[in-house]
Short mmCIF file of C-alpha atoms in Angstrom, two decimals:
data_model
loop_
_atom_site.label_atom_id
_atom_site.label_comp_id
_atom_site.label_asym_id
_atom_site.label_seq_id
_atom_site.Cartn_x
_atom_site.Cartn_y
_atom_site.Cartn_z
CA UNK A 157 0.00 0.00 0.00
CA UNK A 158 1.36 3.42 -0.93
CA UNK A 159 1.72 6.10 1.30
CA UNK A 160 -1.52 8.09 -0.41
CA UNK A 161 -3.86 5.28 -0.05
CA UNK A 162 -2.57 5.00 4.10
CA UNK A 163 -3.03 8.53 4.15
CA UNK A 164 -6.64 8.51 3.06
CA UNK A 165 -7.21 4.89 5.26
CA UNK A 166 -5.80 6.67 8.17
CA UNK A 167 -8.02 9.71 7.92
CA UNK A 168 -11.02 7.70 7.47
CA UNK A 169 -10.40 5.72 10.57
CA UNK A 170 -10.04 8.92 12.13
CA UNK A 171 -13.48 10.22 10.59
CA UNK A 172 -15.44 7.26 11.63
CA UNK A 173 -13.65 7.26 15.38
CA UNK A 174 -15.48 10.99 15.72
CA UNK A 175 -18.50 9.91 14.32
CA UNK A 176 -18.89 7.06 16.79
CA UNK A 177 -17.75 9.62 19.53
CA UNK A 178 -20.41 11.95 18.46
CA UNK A 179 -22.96 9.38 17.93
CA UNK A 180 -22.62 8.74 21.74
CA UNK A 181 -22.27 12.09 22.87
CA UNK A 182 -24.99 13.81 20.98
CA UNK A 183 -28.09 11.37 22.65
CA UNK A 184 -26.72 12.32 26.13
CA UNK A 185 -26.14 16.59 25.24
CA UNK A 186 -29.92 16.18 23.44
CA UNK A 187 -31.23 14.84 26.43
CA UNK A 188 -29.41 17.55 28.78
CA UNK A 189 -30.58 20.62 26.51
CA UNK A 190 -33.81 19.94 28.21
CA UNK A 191 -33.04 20.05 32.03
CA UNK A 192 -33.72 23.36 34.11
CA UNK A 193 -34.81 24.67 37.12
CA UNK A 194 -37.11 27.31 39.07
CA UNK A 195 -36.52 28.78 41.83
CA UNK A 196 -39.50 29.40 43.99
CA UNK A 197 -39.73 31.66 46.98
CA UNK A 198 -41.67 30.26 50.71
CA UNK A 199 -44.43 33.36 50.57
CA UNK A 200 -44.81 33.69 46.93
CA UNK A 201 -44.46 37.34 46.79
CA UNK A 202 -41.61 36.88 43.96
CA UNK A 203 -39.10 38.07 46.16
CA UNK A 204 -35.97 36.20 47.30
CA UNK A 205 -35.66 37.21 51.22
CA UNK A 206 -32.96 36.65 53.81
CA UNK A 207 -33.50 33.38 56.21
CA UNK A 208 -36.45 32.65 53.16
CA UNK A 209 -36.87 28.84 52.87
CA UNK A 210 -36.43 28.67 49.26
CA UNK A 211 -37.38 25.62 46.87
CA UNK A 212 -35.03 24.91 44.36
CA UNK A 213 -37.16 22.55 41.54
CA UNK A 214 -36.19 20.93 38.38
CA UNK A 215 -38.07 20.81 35.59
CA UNK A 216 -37.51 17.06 34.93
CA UNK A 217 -36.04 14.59 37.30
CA UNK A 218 -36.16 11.89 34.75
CA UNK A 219 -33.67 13.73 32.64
CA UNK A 220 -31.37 12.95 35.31
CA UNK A 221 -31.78 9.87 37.19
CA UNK A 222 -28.93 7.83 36.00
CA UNK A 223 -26.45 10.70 36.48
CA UNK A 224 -24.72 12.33 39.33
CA UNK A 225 -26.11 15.37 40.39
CA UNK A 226 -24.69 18.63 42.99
CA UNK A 227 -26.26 21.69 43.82
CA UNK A 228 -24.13 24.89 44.57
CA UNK A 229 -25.27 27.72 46.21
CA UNK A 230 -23.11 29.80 45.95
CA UNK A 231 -21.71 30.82 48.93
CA UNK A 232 -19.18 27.59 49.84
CA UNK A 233 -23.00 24.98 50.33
CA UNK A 234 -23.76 22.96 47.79
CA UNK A 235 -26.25 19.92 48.12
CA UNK A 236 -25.71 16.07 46.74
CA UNK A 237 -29.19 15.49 44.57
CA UNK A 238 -31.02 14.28 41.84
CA UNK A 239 -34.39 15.62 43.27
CA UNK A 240 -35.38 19.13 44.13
CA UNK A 241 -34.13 20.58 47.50
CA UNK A 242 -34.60 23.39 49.61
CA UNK A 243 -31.77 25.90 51.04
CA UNK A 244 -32.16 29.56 53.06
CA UNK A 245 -29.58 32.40 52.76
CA UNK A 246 -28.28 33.64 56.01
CA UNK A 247 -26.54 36.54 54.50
CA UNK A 248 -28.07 38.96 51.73
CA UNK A 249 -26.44 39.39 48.23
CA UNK A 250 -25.92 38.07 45.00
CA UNK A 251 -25.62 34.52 44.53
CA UNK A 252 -24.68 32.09 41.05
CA UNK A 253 -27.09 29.30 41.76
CA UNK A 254 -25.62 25.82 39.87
CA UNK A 255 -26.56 22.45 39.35
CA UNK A 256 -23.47 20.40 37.75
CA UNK A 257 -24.56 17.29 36.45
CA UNK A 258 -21.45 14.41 35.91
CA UNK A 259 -18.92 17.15 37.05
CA UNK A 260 -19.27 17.81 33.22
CA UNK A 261 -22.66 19.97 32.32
CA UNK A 262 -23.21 23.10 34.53
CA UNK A 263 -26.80 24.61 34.34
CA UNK A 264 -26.96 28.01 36.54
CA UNK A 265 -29.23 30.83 37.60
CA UNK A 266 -28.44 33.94 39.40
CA UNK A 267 -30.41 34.91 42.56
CA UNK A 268 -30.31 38.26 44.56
CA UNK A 269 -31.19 37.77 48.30
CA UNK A 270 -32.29 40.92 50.25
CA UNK A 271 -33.15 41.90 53.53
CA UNK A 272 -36.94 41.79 53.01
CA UNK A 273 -39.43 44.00 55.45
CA UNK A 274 -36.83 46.11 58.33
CA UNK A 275 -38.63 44.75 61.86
CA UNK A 276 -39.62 47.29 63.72
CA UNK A 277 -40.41 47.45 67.74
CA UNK A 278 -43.90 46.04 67.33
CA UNK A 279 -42.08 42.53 65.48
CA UNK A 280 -40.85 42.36 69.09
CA UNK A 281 -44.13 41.59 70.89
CA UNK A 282 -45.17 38.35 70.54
CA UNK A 283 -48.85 36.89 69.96
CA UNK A 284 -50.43 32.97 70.96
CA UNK A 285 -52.64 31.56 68.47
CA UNK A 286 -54.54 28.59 69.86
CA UNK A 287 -58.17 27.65 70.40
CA UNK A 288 -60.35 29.19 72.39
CA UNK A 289 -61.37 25.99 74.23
CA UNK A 290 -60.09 22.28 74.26
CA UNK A 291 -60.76 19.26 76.19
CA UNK A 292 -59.20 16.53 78.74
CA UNK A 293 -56.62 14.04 76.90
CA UNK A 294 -56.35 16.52 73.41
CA UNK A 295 -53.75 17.51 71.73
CA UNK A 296 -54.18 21.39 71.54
CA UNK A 297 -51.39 23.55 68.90
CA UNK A 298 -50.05 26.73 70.21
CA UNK A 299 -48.02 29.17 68.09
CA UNK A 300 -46.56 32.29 68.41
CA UNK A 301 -45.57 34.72 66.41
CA UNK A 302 -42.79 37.63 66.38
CA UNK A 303 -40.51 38.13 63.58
CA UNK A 304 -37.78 39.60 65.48
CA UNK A 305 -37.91 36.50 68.43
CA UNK A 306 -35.63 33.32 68.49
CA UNK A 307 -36.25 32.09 71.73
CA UNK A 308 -39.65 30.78 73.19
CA UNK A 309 -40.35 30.06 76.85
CA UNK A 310 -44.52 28.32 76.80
CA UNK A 311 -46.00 28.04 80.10
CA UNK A 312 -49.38 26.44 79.99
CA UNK A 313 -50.90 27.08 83.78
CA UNK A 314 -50.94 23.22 84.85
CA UNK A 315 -47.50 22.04 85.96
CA UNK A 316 -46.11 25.47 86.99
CA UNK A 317 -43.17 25.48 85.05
CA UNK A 318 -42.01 26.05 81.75
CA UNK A 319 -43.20 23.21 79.55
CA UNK A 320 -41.74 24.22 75.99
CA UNK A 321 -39.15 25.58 74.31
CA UNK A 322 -40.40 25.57 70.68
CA UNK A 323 -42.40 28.03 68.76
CA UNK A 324 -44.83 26.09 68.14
CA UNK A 325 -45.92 23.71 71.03
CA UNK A 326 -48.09 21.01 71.62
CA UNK A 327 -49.38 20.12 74.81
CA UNK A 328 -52.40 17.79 76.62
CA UNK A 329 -54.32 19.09 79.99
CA UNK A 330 -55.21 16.81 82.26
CA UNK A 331 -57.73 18.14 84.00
CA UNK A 332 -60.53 20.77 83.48
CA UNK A 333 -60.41 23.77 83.78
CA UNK A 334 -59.99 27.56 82.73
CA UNK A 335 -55.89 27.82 82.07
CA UNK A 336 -53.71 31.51 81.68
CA UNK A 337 -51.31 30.10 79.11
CA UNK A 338 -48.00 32.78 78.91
CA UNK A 339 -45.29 33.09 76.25
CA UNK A 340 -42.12 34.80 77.19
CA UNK A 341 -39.29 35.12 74.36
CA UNK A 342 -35.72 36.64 74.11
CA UNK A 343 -37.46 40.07 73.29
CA UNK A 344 -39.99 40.33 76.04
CA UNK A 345 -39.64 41.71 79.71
CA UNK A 346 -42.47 40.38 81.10
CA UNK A 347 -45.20 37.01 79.29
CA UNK A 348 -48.07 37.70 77.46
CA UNK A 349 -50.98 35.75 78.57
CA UNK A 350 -54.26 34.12 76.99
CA UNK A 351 -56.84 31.59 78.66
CA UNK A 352 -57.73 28.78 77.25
CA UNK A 353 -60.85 26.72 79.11
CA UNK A 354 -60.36 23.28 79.09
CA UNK A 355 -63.85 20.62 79.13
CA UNK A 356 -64.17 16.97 80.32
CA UNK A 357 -63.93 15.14 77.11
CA UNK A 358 -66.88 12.67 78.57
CA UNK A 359 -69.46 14.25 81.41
CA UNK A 360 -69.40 11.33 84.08
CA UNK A 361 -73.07 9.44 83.98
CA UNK A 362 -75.40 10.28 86.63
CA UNK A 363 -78.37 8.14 88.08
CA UNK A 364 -81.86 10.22 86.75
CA UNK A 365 -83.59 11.30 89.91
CA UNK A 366 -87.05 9.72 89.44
CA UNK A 367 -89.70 12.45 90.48
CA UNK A 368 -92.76 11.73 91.95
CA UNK A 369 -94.88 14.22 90.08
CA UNK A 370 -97.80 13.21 91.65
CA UNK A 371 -96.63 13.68 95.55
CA UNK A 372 -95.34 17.30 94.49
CA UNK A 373 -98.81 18.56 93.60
CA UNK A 374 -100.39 17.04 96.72
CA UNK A 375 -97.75 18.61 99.12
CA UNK A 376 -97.80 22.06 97.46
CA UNK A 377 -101.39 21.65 97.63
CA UNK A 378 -102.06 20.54 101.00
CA UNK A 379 -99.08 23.36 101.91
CA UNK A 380 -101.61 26.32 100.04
CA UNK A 381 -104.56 24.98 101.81
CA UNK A 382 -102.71 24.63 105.49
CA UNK A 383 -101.90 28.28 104.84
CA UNK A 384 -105.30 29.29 104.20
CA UNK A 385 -106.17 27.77 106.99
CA UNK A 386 -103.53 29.64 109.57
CA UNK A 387 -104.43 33.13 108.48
CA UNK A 388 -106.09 35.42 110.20
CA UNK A 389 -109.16 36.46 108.82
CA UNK A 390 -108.61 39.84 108.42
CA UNK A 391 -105.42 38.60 106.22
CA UNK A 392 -107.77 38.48 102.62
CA UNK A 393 -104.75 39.80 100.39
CA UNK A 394 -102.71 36.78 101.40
CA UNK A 395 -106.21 34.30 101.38
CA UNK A 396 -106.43 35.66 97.80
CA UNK A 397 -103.25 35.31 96.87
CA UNK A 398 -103.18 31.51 97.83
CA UNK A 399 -106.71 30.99 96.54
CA UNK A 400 -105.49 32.15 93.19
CA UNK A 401 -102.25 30.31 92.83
CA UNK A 402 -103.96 27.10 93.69
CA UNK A 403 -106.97 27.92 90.96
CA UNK A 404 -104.49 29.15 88.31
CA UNK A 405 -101.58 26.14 88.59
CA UNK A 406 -103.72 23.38 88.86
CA UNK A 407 -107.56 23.99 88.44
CA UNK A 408 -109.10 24.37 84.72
CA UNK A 409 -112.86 25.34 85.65
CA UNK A 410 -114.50 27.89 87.74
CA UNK A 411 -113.61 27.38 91.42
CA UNK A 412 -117.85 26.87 92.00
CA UNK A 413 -117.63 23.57 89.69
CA UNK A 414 -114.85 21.86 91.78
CA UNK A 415 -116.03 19.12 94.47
CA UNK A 416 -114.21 19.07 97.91
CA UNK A 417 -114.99 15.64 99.80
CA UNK A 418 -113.99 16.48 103.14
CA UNK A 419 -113.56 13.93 105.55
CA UNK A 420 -115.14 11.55 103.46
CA UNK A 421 -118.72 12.57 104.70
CA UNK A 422 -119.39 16.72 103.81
CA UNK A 423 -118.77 18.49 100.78
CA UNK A 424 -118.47 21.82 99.29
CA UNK A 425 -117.92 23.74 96.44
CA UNK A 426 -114.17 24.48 96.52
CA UNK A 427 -114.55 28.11 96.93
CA UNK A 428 -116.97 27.98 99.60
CA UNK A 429 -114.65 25.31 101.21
CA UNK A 430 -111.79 28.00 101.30
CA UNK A 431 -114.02 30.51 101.89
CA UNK A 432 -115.30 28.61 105.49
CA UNK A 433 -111.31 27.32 106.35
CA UNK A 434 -110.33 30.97 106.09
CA UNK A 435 -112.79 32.86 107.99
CA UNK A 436 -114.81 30.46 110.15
CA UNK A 437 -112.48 27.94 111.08
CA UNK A 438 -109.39 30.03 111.61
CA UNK A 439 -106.62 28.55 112.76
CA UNK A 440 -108.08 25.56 114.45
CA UNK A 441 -108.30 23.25 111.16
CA UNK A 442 -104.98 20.64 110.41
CA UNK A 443 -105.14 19.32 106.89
CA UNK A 444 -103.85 16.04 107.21
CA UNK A 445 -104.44 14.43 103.52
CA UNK A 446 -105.62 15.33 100.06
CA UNK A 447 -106.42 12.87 96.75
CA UNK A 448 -107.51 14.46 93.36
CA UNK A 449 -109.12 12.57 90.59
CA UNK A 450 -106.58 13.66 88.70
CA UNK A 451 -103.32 15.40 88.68
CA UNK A 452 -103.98 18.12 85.88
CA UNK A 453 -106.88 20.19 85.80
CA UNK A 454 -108.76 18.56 88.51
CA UNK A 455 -112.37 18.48 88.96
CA UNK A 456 -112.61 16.76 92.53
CA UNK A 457 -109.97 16.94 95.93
CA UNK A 458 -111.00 14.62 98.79
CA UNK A 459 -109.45 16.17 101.94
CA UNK A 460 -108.82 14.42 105.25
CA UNK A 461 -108.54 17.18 107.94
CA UNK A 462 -109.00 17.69 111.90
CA UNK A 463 -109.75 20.35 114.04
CA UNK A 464 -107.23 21.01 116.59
CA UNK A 465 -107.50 20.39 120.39
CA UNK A 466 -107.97 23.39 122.22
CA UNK A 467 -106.73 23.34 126.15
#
């Protein structure tokens, strides 16, 4: 073979060597030309803020999931991932975000942190968020908030200490009650306060008290009628006063069109019966019993009753 024919054998090998080497390369930088990322910001006001929890996202994890993957921040941080992560800036400025994929393929973003809203005094006082009631055995959230406050001392009015250090505690009463939960923090000189009442989760069961209807109308009755029957007879505000409670709580027809059975052998009209135990008999009469027909509206009272002994 002369040396032009191994001159054009040579540079074909060499032709079809970078062919081959492109052929490989070109799937894989195809594939790549498609990867990105967003960057998106904890409040979604569009604005990248100093100690921000920011969410760094990309676009396609599939693109990726056979390679090697870093995130840099930056700032000297950088993250080992394939997935998206999340980082917050401690310092404001201007930072080249980058995610280098094989130590080979460098995608990047810039990102300018700032300071965000200046605190002012007010960012120093603190405020509890919680419920306004809970019960025995629950798990009841408090959080407080001040921007400008690091350190959170939760008192919750049962165990008379301190009982958490986060800012945002949980905590579970034990017993009823009406609670003055305080918050104290690295800003504060003296706690804020809130109350918080606190129910039994299951009201204990209780026996029903069985009432004897029946035996309450006869007593208060029998009570009316024993007063009648002790008043003076010049006392007619007080006779009528008793004479009408009785006739509107438990009598439905004229007074006239009652029957009074008394002793089982005389009988009266019921007003003429209180009429003649108020201002004849006096105070010598002792009602000892009373039976109605019936408990509502009755239309008939059979009184047992004795005159007293005089000395």
């Amino acid at each position: 073979m002369n040396v032009k024919n191994k001159t054009v054998v040579i540079l074909l090998l060499s032709i079809a060597v970078i062919l081959i080497i492109v052929a490989l390369l070109f799937p894989f930088n195809k594939k790549l030309s498609n990867l990105d990322f967003s960057i998106v910001d904890a409040n979604d006001n569009h604005q990248y803020e100093l100690n921000e929890k920011l969410s760094f996202k990309i676009n396609d994890s599939t693109l990726i999931s056979d390679k090697k993957a870093v995130w840099y921040f930056g700032n000297g941080d950088s993250i080992v991932s394939k997935k998206n992560v999340e980082y917050t800036y401690e310092k404001a400025g201007k930072y080249l975000i980058t995610l280098r994929i094989d130590n080979k393929f460098d995608f990047s973003k810039q990102i300018n942190i700032v300071n965000g809203r200046a605190l002012t005094a007010k960012d120093s006082i603190p405020k509890i968020f919680c419920e306004e009631f809970g019960y025995v055995g629950e798990e009841i959230v408090f959080t407080g908030y001040s921007p400008s406050s690091n350190n959170w001392y939760w008192e919750f009015g049962e165990t008379g200490t301190i009982d958490s250090y986060e800012k945002q505690a949980i905590y579970v009463f034990n017993k009823p009650g009406i609670y003055t939960v305080k918050l104290e923090t690295d800003k504060t000189r003296y706690p804020i306060t809130r109350e918080i009442e606190i129910f039994q989760l299951y009201e204990p069961f209780k026996e029903p008290v069985i009432v004897d209807s029946s035996s309450i109308v006869l007593n208060d009755i029998k009570r009316r009628l024993q007063i009648i029957a002790n008043l003076s007879a010049r006392d007619t505000r007080a006779y009528k006063d008793q004479v009408n409670y009785i006739k509107n709580k438990y009598i439905c027809n004229d007074l006239s069109d009652v029957v009074v059975v008394i002793n089982e052998e005389k009988y009266n009209d019921f007003l003429s019966y209180c009429q003649g135990l108020h201002y004849l008999d006096g105070n010598a009469t002792i009602i000892q019993e009373i039976k109605l027909d019936t408990i509502k509206c009755f239309k008939q009272i059979n009184i047992t009753q004795k005159t007293k002994k005089t000395k």
